[in-house]
Amino acid sequence: MTTPESTAAEGTARESATHETSRVLPLPANPALGAVVAGGVLAAASSAMSWTWTADFPGDLTYYGSPAGLQWLALAGGVLTALLALAWRGLRGLRWLNPSGSANGVLFAALGTLAVCWYAVVAIAVELDGLVNLDPGGWLAAVGSLLAVLGALGLPLDRRRAVRHAELHWGLYAALVLSVVLRVGLDQGWALHAVPPGIRPIFTENLWFFVALPAVIAALRLWRLLDGWLRIGRIERPLPAARTLPAWAEILVVTAVFAVGLGMVEFGVSTEYGELFIGFLLLTAFGTAALLASGAVGRLRELTARHRAVTTGAAFAAAGAFPFTQSSETYVLIGTNILIFATVALGLNVVVGLAGLLDLGYVAFLGVGAYAAALVSGSRFSVFRDLHLPFPVAVLIGALAALVFGVVIGAPTLRLRGDYLAIVTLGFGEIFRIAMNNLDGKSGPSLTNGPNGIAAIPDVSLFGFDFGEAHDFGALHLGKNGNYLLLMLVATAVVVTVFARVANSRIGRAWVAIREDETAAEAMGINGFRVKLIAFALGATLAGLAGAVQAHVSGAISPDQYLFSGPTPPNSAFLLAAVILGGMGTISGPLVGAALLFLIPAKLEFLQQYQLLAFGTALVLLMRFRPEGLIASRRQRLEFHEAQLPAQAAPIDDVPTKTGA
Amino acid sequence: MSAVTTDTAPAAPAPAPTAAPVLEASGVVMRFGGLTAVNDVDLTVRQGEIVGLIGPNGAGKTTFFNCLTGLYVPTEGTVRYRGQVLPPKPHLVTRAGIARTFQNIRLFANMTALENVLVGRHTRTKEGLFSAILRGPGYRRAEAESRERARELLEFCGLGAKADHLARNLPYGEQRKLEIARALASEPGLLLLDEPTAGMNPQETRAAEELVFAIRDLGIAVLVIEHDMKFIFNLCDRTAVLVQGRKIVEGDRETVQNDERVVTAYLGAPLEGTTAAQEDGQ
Ligand SMILES: Nc1ncnc2c1ncn2[C@@H]1O[C@H](COP(=O)(O)OP(=O)(O)OP(=O)(O)O)[C@@H](O)[C@H]1O
Ligand SMILES: [Mg+2]
């Protein structure tokens, strides 16, 4: 620790009228930092100890000397916290980890560790009935992570000067009390007398509501108290110029980051029990926040911007390496499904993110492509069972069929302004599903085999490579699902390329212009109807292409795979959520959003009927803390960046006219 | 375009009245239900001219612009651009060669200044979806050329340093200039400016004057709405006055300033190169 603290943090902070750098807990500087480092190290060290005496808790945390399950997360969180703290202090060789000089990253990392450790400890205590089940390791993890957070609160953090929360409406407190009373009353029976007999079941069958409502209100209140106390904010700090590395070293860094990313995704995909996945999510969320605040992400962004091709290559290489690193075919299948979902989401991003058209029936185009391809695939359930076209031709037919439907739906609707498109596409989505159900030869013409769908789609065989068989390349083993993952990856690459090239072209700019201000765009010579139709048709085509591949990958399709909303992706609602959560108008946004939206419900299955509730809560939280989506577009980043410029009077319609000259 | 010398002399040689007309509006009427916002207006703008359009608030100036640019379809009357009747669609009007700015700035707020200007070039470029996906040499050349032209235009309007700033983050005066740059990108023969100096300080207004002269010197005819009389009389070869949808006078500075009806329309306040109209307009 060579640099005095003043240059490490407070010296570079840009204080402003709204933000300051100050401590939450009035601790002396060095002990605070020491506490963080010690806490991080303790939490990390606890991973090598036994957390509980019995192997009943999933993951078996009973061993000394070898971390397992949640302990790995505690190790990662503890190490990250300690390293960030030392980097913040300016320790030579670590400064790249905290270039912004903000201590907030340290706090976030510590909070992530705390969340993981306490989640584990509480889960052990709850599931095994009682704190007696904790071994010293568990206690150490809890104490260590708490120590780190307390220490971090004593560091000079970037904070808002004031937090203005509107008071909660008194009615909410009344509702809170009322719900609790009702819950008790319903349990004991006396509250039922106040309810007319006809509607009693509404109350007795929805008891959970009288728990959930007070919980939400209390959580809201608690959050506001906490936020008012911590006042954590964000001061935009310009990153100091990076030490120039030779190009190969920078490329090596990018590659290493993607390798770590691959490792993390793999960890997330192959989590075998819900507790581990929740811990994984907690640590990933806080860890990402920490690295954002510390400026490490910003640094990485500079690097990837300089090596665009390498970055893209590394990302695809990481995805392509995934099946080789997996021993279980199930997880490879999950990977394939994520890719399908992500590819379709990216196609939707053309329509929603770039052109600003709300398409609520997007899966229908996926379905059109899938059905068209399945019909000519040679499946014995297809009405054209003797027709077995080569895979590339089938894909082309799928894409073309979707294109035709896209134009047919879009041409009449896109002439109208406003929300007609949303209504029509919503209707089209439903009509498609119902039509596929009815074209079974009984309710309508025989085409789609009705609700049973088209199964037994033959495996793809390209250039003598049979995708249905496992292959060995030297020491590398690639199973059937792995083959299809790679096939799907090619489709993803096609969609990514199309998106990247079109977004930054004459037509892509026209889409964004239409989205921003249709009247002005028309006045600039853009034929709004035409370019919107192109966007809509391109989106449909990309979905059709993905659908055709999907039909072959999954081997069987049926109408109920193409819903507006349902518990499993891809459905139209999930697709929209993936685009919006991930970040509209970006490439990596929908990919990341889709991966999360696929994994979260799949991994939360143990929550059973509360799965969608938890999922919804997660979405609300995400929108609260990162409304621009996980990955902000270049434009949004620019917006954020430039927000630091002196404020300018917003142009107001007509009013300044009379003040001129 | 890159080496533009600004001739700011108000006494620039007025074009001969015989110069070819760029814009000919005849008998334009625009009714909204019972309200006749524009009533039988004739207006001609010739090659190389700067023509002013003034009038109290609500006189129908902006509505008249909207009729010219296809945003509204006039109830009656015709609009000709270089002898051709204009199609009543904004994008076709722009393609034909009329570009405009808006009174209430309508930039693409979340695009950069450069991208805004590039959008303005839409009609003068052809690259479609497939060439964008294939990225052949022709596409690259056209895209590079477009960017080059857009940068020149930003430079021309004094926004050279702001190319990569988001439009929404530019100061007010620069937003107005960016609107002009964006309109110029469509390579118009006639530029319609709706209150280009609204909200500007005197220095900015002065710079805007020079910009309009420079645009005229590029061979682009200009029709400008403004409440700032000093600006209008410095700039315009001719000025038309709209009151309650009717054109009551048209002519040079003296004709307009000395006209009884104009004076009455502005509630009798003096017009001598002041901002009187703005106070009276309210
Ligand atoms: N779309 C519309 N529907 C109904 N009335 C309209 C419409 N557009 C304009 N008007 C009316 O037409 C009249 C002329 O408005 P216009 O905006 O053209 O005035 P202006 O001369 O541009 O005034 P200002 O100097 O304030 O910009 C106003 O009374 C306005 O309310
Ligand atoms: Mg107006």
mmCIF file of N, CA, C and O in Angstrom, chain A residues 267-345:
data_model
loop_
_atom_site.group_PDB
_atom_site.id
_atom_site.type_symbol
_atom_site.label_atom_id
_atom_site.label_comp_id
_atom_site.label_asym_id
_atom_site.label_seq_id
_atom_site.Cartn_x
_atom_site.Cartn_y
_atom_site.Cartn_z
ATOM 1 N N PHE A 267 -21.128 -22.441 -14.793
ATOM 2 C CA PHE A 267 -21.486 -22.644 -13.396
ATOM 3 C C PHE A 267 -22.984 -22.432 -13.216
ATOM 4 O O PHE A 267 -23.675 -23.226 -12.574
ATOM 5 N N GLY A 268 -23.490 -21.333 -13.823
ATOM 6 C CA GLY A 268 -24.907 -21.024 -13.678
ATOM 7 C C GLY A 268 -25.791 -22.088 -14.309
ATOM 8 O O GLY A 268 -26.784 -22.523 -13.725
ATOM 9 N N VAL A 269 -25.409 -22.535 -15.515
ATOM 10 C CA VAL A 269 -26.240 -23.508 -16.214
ATOM 11 C C VAL A 269 -26.255 -24.834 -15.473
ATOM 12 O O VAL A 269 -27.275 -25.517 -15.397
ATOM 13 N N SER A 270 -25.108 -25.205 -14.917
ATOM 14 C CA SER A 270 -25.031 -26.544 -14.343
ATOM 15 C C SER A 270 -25.307 -26.553 -12.840
ATOM 16 O O SER A 270 -25.005 -27.523 -12.171
ATOM 17 N N THR A 271 -25.855 -25.459 -12.298
ATOM 18 C CA THR A 271 -26.241 -25.514 -10.891
ATOM 19 C C THR A 271 -27.332 -26.569 -10.745
ATOM 20 O O THR A 271 -28.292 -26.590 -11.498
ATOM 21 N N GLU A 272 -27.151 -27.439 -9.757
ATOM 22 C CA GLU A 272 -28.047 -28.585 -9.690
ATOM 23 C C GLU A 272 -29.216 -28.388 -8.738
ATOM 24 O O GLU A 272 -30.157 -29.158 -8.737
ATOM 25 N N TYR A 273 -29.131 -27.388 -7.905
ATOM 26 C CA TYR A 273 -30.238 -27.182 -6.984
ATOM 27 C C TYR A 273 -30.492 -25.691 -6.844
ATOM 28 O O TYR A 273 -29.612 -24.856 -7.086
ATOM 29 N N GLY A 274 -31.725 -25.349 -6.496
ATOM 30 C CA GLY A 274 -32.171 -23.966 -6.485
ATOM 31 C C GLY A 274 -31.342 -23.049 -5.615
ATOM 32 O O GLY A 274 -31.039 -21.932 -5.998
ATOM 33 N N GLU A 275 -30.937 -23.537 -4.422
ATOM 34 C CA GLU A 275 -30.197 -22.669 -3.507
ATOM 35 C C GLU A 275 -28.928 -22.150 -4.167
ATOM 36 O O GLU A 275 -28.582 -20.970 -4.057
ATOM 37 N N LEU A 276 -28.258 -23.052 -4.879
ATOM 38 C CA LEU A 276 -27.003 -22.658 -5.502
ATOM 39 C C LEU A 276 -27.255 -21.619 -6.587
ATOM 40 O O LEU A 276 -26.510 -20.649 -6.728
ATOM 41 N N PHE A 277 -28.343 -21.809 -7.338
ATOM 42 C CA PHE A 277 -28.619 -20.864 -8.423
ATOM 43 C C PHE A 277 -28.959 -19.493 -7.861
ATOM 44 O O PHE A 277 -28.524 -18.468 -8.390
ATOM 45 N N ILE A 278 -29.718 -19.468 -6.773
ATOM 46 C CA ILE A 278 -30.052 -18.172 -6.173
ATOM 47 C C ILE A 278 -28.784 -17.483 -5.693
ATOM 48 O O ILE A 278 -28.571 -16.291 -5.941
ATOM 49 N N GLY A 279 -27.928 -18.252 -5.030
ATOM 50 C CA GLY A 279 -26.648 -17.695 -4.598
ATOM 51 C C GLY A 279 -25.867 -17.163 -5.787
ATOM 52 O O GLY A 279 -25.303 -16.062 -5.740
ATOM 53 N N PHE A 280 -25.887 -17.924 -6.856
ATOM 54 C CA PHE A 280 -25.174 -17.524 -8.073
ATOM 55 C C PHE A 280 -25.723 -16.205 -8.614
ATOM 56 O O PHE A 280 -24.975 -15.288 -8.951
ATOM 57 N N LEU A 281 -27.045 -16.103 -8.653
ATOM 58 C CA LEU A 281 -27.661 -14.865 -9.145
ATOM 59 C C LEU A 281 -27.286 -13.681 -8.265
ATOM 60 O O LEU A 281 -26.953 -12.603 -8.761
ATOM 61 N N LEU A 282 -27.369 -13.898 -6.938
ATOM 62 C CA LEU A 282 -27.050 -12.809 -6.006
ATOM 63 C C LEU A 282 -25.631 -12.313 -6.237
ATOM 64 O O LEU A 282 -25.384 -11.114 -6.388
ATOM 65 N N LEU A 283 -24.694 -13.263 -6.293
ATOM 66 C CA LEU A 283 -23.303 -12.861 -6.433
ATOM 67 C C LEU A 283 -23.060 -12.208 -7.790
ATOM 68 O O LEU A 283 -22.329 -11.223 -7.890
ATOM 69 N N THR A 284 -23.680 -12.755 -8.841
ATOM 70 C CA THR A 284 -23.473 -12.168 -10.169
ATOM 71 C C THR A 284 -24.003 -10.738 -10.208
ATOM 72 O O THR A 284 -23.345 -9.830 -10.725
ATOM 73 N N ALA A 285 -25.188 -10.530 -9.636
ATOM 74 C CA ALA A 285 -25.782 -9.192 -9.670
ATOM 75 C C ALA A 285 -24.893 -8.198 -8.926
ATOM 76 O O ALA A 285 -24.515 -7.150 -9.465
ATOM 77 N N PHE A 286 -24.525 -8.546 -7.690
ATOM 78 C CA PHE A 286 -23.703 -7.615 -6.914
ATOM 79 C C PHE A 286 -22.310 -7.482 -7.515
ATOM 80 O O PHE A 286 -21.729 -6.384 -7.530
ATOM 81 N N GLY A 287 -21.768 -8.596 -7.981
ATOM 82 C CA GLY A 287 -20.433 -8.552 -8.575
ATOM 83 C C GLY A 287 -20.406 -7.643 -9.797
ATOM 84 O O GLY A 287 -19.473 -6.848 -9.966
ATOM 85 N N THR A 288 -21.440 -7.739 -10.639
ATOM 86 C CA THR A 288 -21.496 -6.877 -11.810
ATOM 87 C C THR A 288 -21.592 -5.419 -11.391
ATOM 88 O O THR A 288 -20.887 -4.553 -11.928
ATOM 89 N N ALA A 289 -22.442 -5.157 -10.403
ATOM 90 C CA ALA A 289 -22.571 -3.778 -9.913
ATOM 91 C C ALA A 289 -21.221 -3.287 -9.403
ATOM 92 O O ALA A 289 -20.811 -2.143 -9.645
ATOM 93 N N ALA A 290 -20.506 -4.166 -8.692
ATOM 94 C CA ALA A 290 -19.215 -3.786 -8.129
ATOM 95 C C ALA A 290 -18.227 -3.437 -9.231
ATOM 96 O O ALA A 290 -17.553 -2.397 -9.177
ATOM 97 N N LEU A 291 -18.157 -4.267 -10.257
ATOM 98 C CA LEU A 291 -17.181 -4.021 -11.310
ATOM 99 C C LEU A 291 -17.576 -2.822 -12.174
ATOM 100 O O LEU A 291 -16.716 -2.134 -12.720
ATOM 101 N N LEU A 292 -18.879 -2.560 -12.262
ATOM 102 C CA LEU A 292 -19.328 -1.345 -12.951
ATOM 103 C C LEU A 292 -18.861 -0.120 -12.192
ATOM 104 O O LEU A 292 -18.316 0.827 -12.762
ATOM 105 N N ALA A 293 -19.073 -0.139 -10.868
ATOM 106 C CA ALA A 293 -18.729 1.026 -10.056
ATOM 107 C C ALA A 293 -17.224 1.223 -10.015
ATOM 108 O O ALA A 293 -16.739 2.350 -9.989
ATOM 109 N N SER A 294 -16.482 0.119 -9.990
ATOM 110 C CA SER A 294 -15.034 0.265 -9.876
ATOM 111 C C SER A 294 -14.407 0.718 -11.187
ATOM 112 O O SER A 294 -13.252 1.104 -11.226
ATOM 113 N N GLY A 295 -15.189 0.664 -12.260
ATOM 114 C CA GLY A 295 -14.651 1.115 -13.541
ATOM 115 C C GLY A 295 -14.003 -0.002 -14.341
ATOM 116 O O GLY A 295 -13.554 0.222 -15.464
ATOM 117 N N ALA A 296 -13.951 -1.207 -13.773
ATOM 118 C CA ALA A 296 -13.322 -2.307 -14.502
ATOM 119 C C ALA A 296 -14.109 -2.627 -15.770
ATOM 120 O O ALA A 296 -13.524 -2.936 -16.818
ATOM 121 N N VAL A 297 -15.431 -2.522 -15.683
ATOM 122 C CA VAL A 297 -16.250 -2.792 -16.862
ATOM 123 C C VAL A 297 -15.997 -1.745 -17.936
ATOM 124 O O VAL A 297 -15.880 -2.053 -19.126
ATOM 125 N N GLY A 298 -15.873 -0.481 -17.489
ATOM 126 C CA GLY A 298 -15.589 0.592 -18.433
ATOM 127 C C GLY A 298 -14.275 0.342 -19.165
ATOM 128 O O GLY A 298 -14.162 0.524 -20.375
ATOM 129 N N ARG A 299 -13.267 -0.075 -18.380
ATOM 130 C CA ARG A 299 -11.976 -0.414 -18.978
ATOM 131 C C ARG A 299 -12.122 -1.502 -20.026
ATOM 132 O O ARG A 299 -11.612 -1.401 -21.143
ATOM 133 N N LEU A 300 -12.864 -2.524 -19.646
ATOM 134 C CA LEU A 300 -13.047 -3.657 -20.552
ATOM 135 C C LEU A 300 -13.765 -3.207 -21.822
ATOM 136 O O LEU A 300 -13.436 -3.639 -22.926
ATOM 137 N N ARG A 301 -14.716 -2.288 -21.633
ATOM 138 C CA ARG A 301 -15.466 -1.792 -22.779
ATOM 139 C C ARG A 301 -14.537 -1.083 -23.756
ATOM 140 O O ARG A 301 -14.643 -1.221 -24.968
ATOM 141 N N GLU A 302 -13.591 -0.296 -23.198
ATOM 142 C CA GLU A 302 -12.611 0.363 -24.069
ATOM 143 C C GLU A 302 -11.843 -0.679 -24.873
ATOM 144 O O GLU A 302 -11.624 -0.521 -26.075
ATOM 145 N N LEU A 303 -11.458 -1.746 -24.180
ATOM 146 C CA LEU A 303 -10.685 -2.791 -24.848
ATOM 147 C C LEU A 303 -11.502 -3.465 -25.946
ATOM 148 O O LEU A 303 -11.023 -3.627 -27.073
ATOM 149 N N THR A 304 -12.729 -3.845 -25.611
ATOM 150 C CA THR A 304 -13.524 -4.574 -26.604
ATOM 151 C C THR A 304 -13.870 -3.670 -27.780
ATOM 152 O O THR A 304 -13.971 -4.129 -28.909
ATOM 153 N N ALA A 305 -14.030 -2.356 -27.512
ATOM 154 C CA ALA A 305 -14.325 -1.453 -28.620
ATOM 155 C C ALA A 305 -13.138 -1.402 -29.571
ATOM 156 O O ALA A 305 -13.292 -1.267 -30.778
ATOM 157 N N ARG A 306 -11.925 -1.513 -28.994
ATOM 158 C CA ARG A 306 -10.738 -1.439 -29.841
ATOM 159 C C ARG A 306 -10.540 -2.743 -30.621
ATOM 160 O O ARG A 306 -9.938 -2.756 -31.672
ATOM 161 N N HIS A 307 -11.012 -3.845 -30.047
ATOM 162 C CA HIS A 307 -10.818 -5.135 -30.719
ATOM 163 C C HIS A 307 -12.161 -5.785 -30.975
ATOM 164 O O HIS A 307 -12.456 -6.846 -30.448
ATOM 165 N N ARG A 308 -12.974 -5.097 -31.757
ATOM 166 C CA ARG A 308 -14.321 -5.575 -32.014
ATOM 167 C C ARG A 308 -14.336 -7.009 -32.546
ATOM 168 O O ARG A 308 -15.026 -7.878 -32.027
ATOM 169 N N ALA A 309 -13.510 -7.241 -33.577
ATOM 170 C CA ALA A 309 -13.536 -8.555 -34.225
ATOM 171 C C ALA A 309 -13.106 -9.645 -33.247
ATOM 172 O O ALA A 309 -13.728 -10.711 -33.165
ATOM 173 N N VAL A 310 -12.048 -9.355 -32.485
ATOM 174 C CA VAL A 310 -11.569 -10.343 -31.519
ATOM 175 C C VAL A 310 -12.647 -10.637 -30.487
ATOM 176 O O VAL A 310 -12.894 -11.789 -30.115
ATOM 177 N N THR A 311 -13.319 -9.567 -30.034
ATOM 178 C CA THR A 311 -14.354 -9.735 -29.019
ATOM 179 C C THR A 311 -15.473 -10.636 -29.532
ATOM 180 O O THR A 311 -15.885 -11.586 -28.861
ATOM 181 N N THR A 312 -15.955 -10.307 -30.742
ATOM 182 C CA THR A 312 -17.026 -11.120 -31.301
ATOM 183 C C THR A 312 -16.555 -12.562 -31.451
ATOM 184 O O THR A 312 -17.260 -13.506 -31.086
ATOM 185 N N GLY A 313 -15.346 -12.702 -31.973
ATOM 186 C CA GLY A 313 -14.797 -14.049 -32.158
ATOM 187 C C GLY A 313 -14.713 -14.789 -30.825
ATOM 188 O O GLY A 313 -15.121 -15.954 -30.720
ATOM 189 N N ALA A 314 -14.224 -14.092 -29.802
ATOM 190 C CA ALA A 314 -14.066 -14.731 -28.500
ATOM 191 C C ALA A 314 -15.425 -15.134 -27.941
ATOM 192 O O ALA A 314 -15.581 -16.219 -27.364
ATOM 193 N N ALA A 315 -16.426 -14.265 -28.139
ATOM 194 C CA ALA A 315 -17.753 -14.587 -27.625
ATOM 195 C C ALA A 315 -18.290 -15.847 -28.293
ATOM 196 O O ALA A 315 -18.803 -16.755 -27.620
ATOM 197 N N PHE A 316 -18.140 -15.916 -29.616
ATOM 198 C CA PHE A 316 -18.643 -17.101 -30.307
ATOM 199 C C PHE A 316 -17.805 -18.330 -29.977
ATOM 200 O O PHE A 316 -18.335 -19.437 -29.860
ATOM 201 N N ALA A 317 -16.505 -18.123 -29.829
ATOM 202 C CA ALA A 317 -15.653 -19.256 -29.473
ATOM 203 C C ALA A 317 -16.067 -19.799 -28.111
ATOM 204 O O ALA A 317 -16.149 -21.018 -27.905
ATOM 205 N N ALA A 318 -16.353 -18.877 -27.175
ATOM 206 C CA ALA A 318 -16.757 -19.315 -25.839
ATOM 207 C C ALA A 318 -18.060 -20.112 -25.925
ATOM 208 O O ALA A 318 -18.199 -21.184 -25.322
ATOM 209 N N ALA A 319 -19.010 -19.589 -26.718
ATOM 210 C CA ALA A 319 -20.279 -20.306 -26.856
ATOM 211 C C ALA A 319 -20.065 -21.644 -27.546
ATOM 212 O O ALA A 319 -20.671 -22.659 -27.181
ATOM 213 N N GLY A 320 -19.162 -21.661 -28.533
ATOM 214 C CA GLY A 320 -18.906 -22.903 -29.253
ATOM 215 C C GLY A 320 -18.171 -23.921 -28.395
ATOM 216 O O GLY A 320 -18.312 -25.139 -28.590
ATOM 217 N N ALA A 321 -17.384 -23.406 -27.435
ATOM 218 C CA ALA A 321 -16.623 -24.324 -26.581
ATOM 219 C C ALA A 321 -17.525 -24.956 -25.528
ATOM 220 O O ALA A 321 -17.185 -25.991 -24.952
ATOM 221 N N PHE A 322 -18.685 -24.319 -25.302
ATOM 222 C CA PHE A 322 -19.559 -24.774 -24.219
ATOM 223 C C PHE A 322 -19.874 -26.272 -24.273
ATOM 224 O O PHE A 322 -19.688 -26.978 -23.277
ATOM 225 N N PRO A 323 -20.339 -26.812 -25.429
ATOM 226 C CA PRO A 323 -20.712 -28.241 -25.418
ATOM 227 C C PRO A 323 -19.531 -29.160 -25.137
ATOM 228 O O PRO A 323 -19.712 -30.255 -24.592
ATOM 229 N N PHE A 324 -18.316 -28.714 -25.481
ATOM 230 C CA PHE A 324 -17.158 -29.583 -25.255
ATOM 231 C C PHE A 324 -16.800 -29.672 -23.782
ATOM 232 O O PHE A 324 -16.176 -30.612 -23.339
ATOM 233 N N THR A 325 -17.201 -28.637 -23.033
ATOM 234 C CA THR A 325 -16.829 -28.624 -21.622
ATOM 235 C C THR A 325 -17.882 -29.300 -20.764
ATOM 236 O O THR A 325 -17.696 -29.448 -19.566
ATOM 237 N N GLN A 326 -18.997 -29.694 -21.373
ATOM 238 C CA GLN A 326 -20.076 -30.270 -20.590
ATOM 239 C C GLN A 326 -20.082 -31.783 -20.701
ATOM 240 O O GLN A 326 -19.960 -32.330 -21.795
ATOM 241 N N SER A 327 -20.236 -32.440 -19.599
ATOM 242 C CA SER A 327 -20.330 -33.890 -19.660
ATOM 243 C C SER A 327 -21.790 -34.323 -19.798
ATOM 244 O O SER A 327 -22.083 -35.390 -20.301
ATOM 245 N N SER A 328 -22.708 -33.449 -19.363
ATOM 246 C CA SER A 328 -24.114 -33.846 -19.366
ATOM 247 C C SER A 328 -24.850 -33.285 -20.584
ATOM 248 O O SER A 328 -24.787 -32.095 -20.871
ATOM 249 N N GLU A 329 -25.525 -34.170 -21.295
ATOM 250 C CA GLU A 329 -26.280 -33.749 -22.471
ATOM 251 C C GLU A 329 -27.404 -32.786 -22.110
ATOM 252 O O GLU A 329 -27.770 -31.922 -22.883
ATOM 253 N N THR A 330 -27.966 -32.932 -20.896
ATOM 254 C CA THR A 330 -29.069 -32.067 -20.484
ATOM 255 C C THR A 330 -28.642 -30.609 -20.481
ATOM 256 O O THR A 330 -29.374 -29.742 -20.948
ATOM 257 N N TYR A 331 -27.457 -30.355 -19.934
ATOM 258 C CA TYR A 331 -27.026 -28.965 -19.860
ATOM 259 C C TYR A 331 -26.717 -28.417 -21.240
ATOM 260 O O TYR A 331 -26.920 -27.232 -21.507
ATOM 261 N N VAL A 332 -26.236 -29.277 -22.119
ATOM 262 C CA VAL A 332 -26.009 -28.819 -23.486
ATOM 263 C C VAL A 332 -27.342 -28.450 -24.128
ATOM 264 O O VAL A 332 -27.453 -27.443 -24.829
ATOM 265 N N LEU A 333 -28.355 -29.240 -23.833
ATOM 266 C CA LEU A 333 -29.683 -28.935 -24.383
ATOM 267 C C LEU A 333 -30.173 -27.587 -23.862
ATOM 268 O O LEU A 333 -30.734 -26.785 -24.613
ATOM 269 N N ILE A 334 -29.930 -27.334 -22.566
ATOM 270 C CA ILE A 334 -30.298 -26.018 -22.026
ATOM 271 C C ILE A 334 -29.584 -24.921 -22.805
ATOM 272 O O ILE A 334 -30.184 -23.923 -23.196
ATOM 273 N N GLY A 335 -28.294 -25.133 -23.055
ATOM 274 C CA GLY A 335 -27.532 -24.158 -23.827
ATOM 275 C C GLY A 335 -28.153 -23.930 -25.197
ATOM 276 O O GLY A 335 -28.286 -22.790 -25.658
ATOM 277 N N THR A 336 -28.546 -25.011 -25.859
ATOM 278 C CA THR A 336 -29.156 -24.892 -27.184
ATOM 279 C C THR A 336 -30.454 -24.095 -27.105
ATOM 280 O O THR A 336 -30.704 -23.207 -27.924
ATOM 281 N N ASN A 337 -31.266 -24.408 -26.100
ATOM 282 C CA ASN A 337 -32.532 -23.689 -25.969
ATOM 283 C C ASN A 337 -32.316 -22.214 -25.684
ATOM 284 O O ASN A 337 -33.066 -21.362 -26.163
ATOM 285 N N ILE A 338 -31.296 -21.918 -24.893
ATOM 286 C CA ILE A 338 -30.983 -20.510 -24.635
ATOM 287 C C ILE A 338 -30.627 -19.825 -25.946
ATOM 288 O O ILE A 338 -31.071 -18.707 -26.233
ATOM 289 N N LEU A 339 -29.854 -20.507 -26.772
ATOM 290 C CA LEU A 339 -29.453 -19.915 -28.052
ATOM 291 C C LEU A 339 -30.664 -19.654 -28.941
ATOM 292 O O LEU A 339 -30.747 -18.609 -29.593
ATOM 293 N N ILE A 340 -31.581 -20.611 -28.979
ATOM 294 C CA ILE A 340 -32.791 -20.420 -29.787
ATOM 295 C C ILE A 340 -33.528 -19.170 -29.307
ATOM 296 O O ILE A 340 -33.843 -18.258 -30.075
ATOM 297 N N PHE A 341 -33.759 -19.131 -28.008
ATOM 298 C CA PHE A 341 -34.473 -18.023 -27.394
ATOM 299 C C PHE A 341 -33.751 -16.702 -27.686
ATOM 300 O O PHE A 341 -34.363 -15.701 -28.098
ATOM 301 N N ALA A 342 -32.426 -16.700 -27.513
ATOM 302 C CA ALA A 342 -31.661 -15.472 -27.689
ATOM 303 C C ALA A 342 -31.697 -15.001 -29.138
ATOM 304 O O ALA A 342 -31.820 -13.804 -29.414
ATOM 305 N N THR A 343 -31.612 -15.948 -30.062
ATOM 306 C CA THR A 343 -31.617 -15.579 -31.474
ATOM 307 C C THR A 343 -32.945 -14.937 -31.850
ATOM 308 O O THR A 343 -32.989 -13.914 -32.547
ATOM 309 N N VAL A 344 -34.030 -15.524 -31.382
ATOM 310 C CA VAL A 344 -35.337 -14.961 -31.692
ATOM 311 C C VAL A 344 -35.480 -13.582 -31.045
ATOM 312 O O VAL A 344 -36.019 -12.643 -31.644
ATOM 313 N N ALA A 345 -34.980 -13.452 -29.819
ATOM 314 C CA ALA A 345 -35.063 -12.153 -29.143
ATOM 315 C C ALA A 345 -34.306 -11.092 -29.933
ATOM 316 O O ALA A 345 -34.766 -9.953 -30.060
#
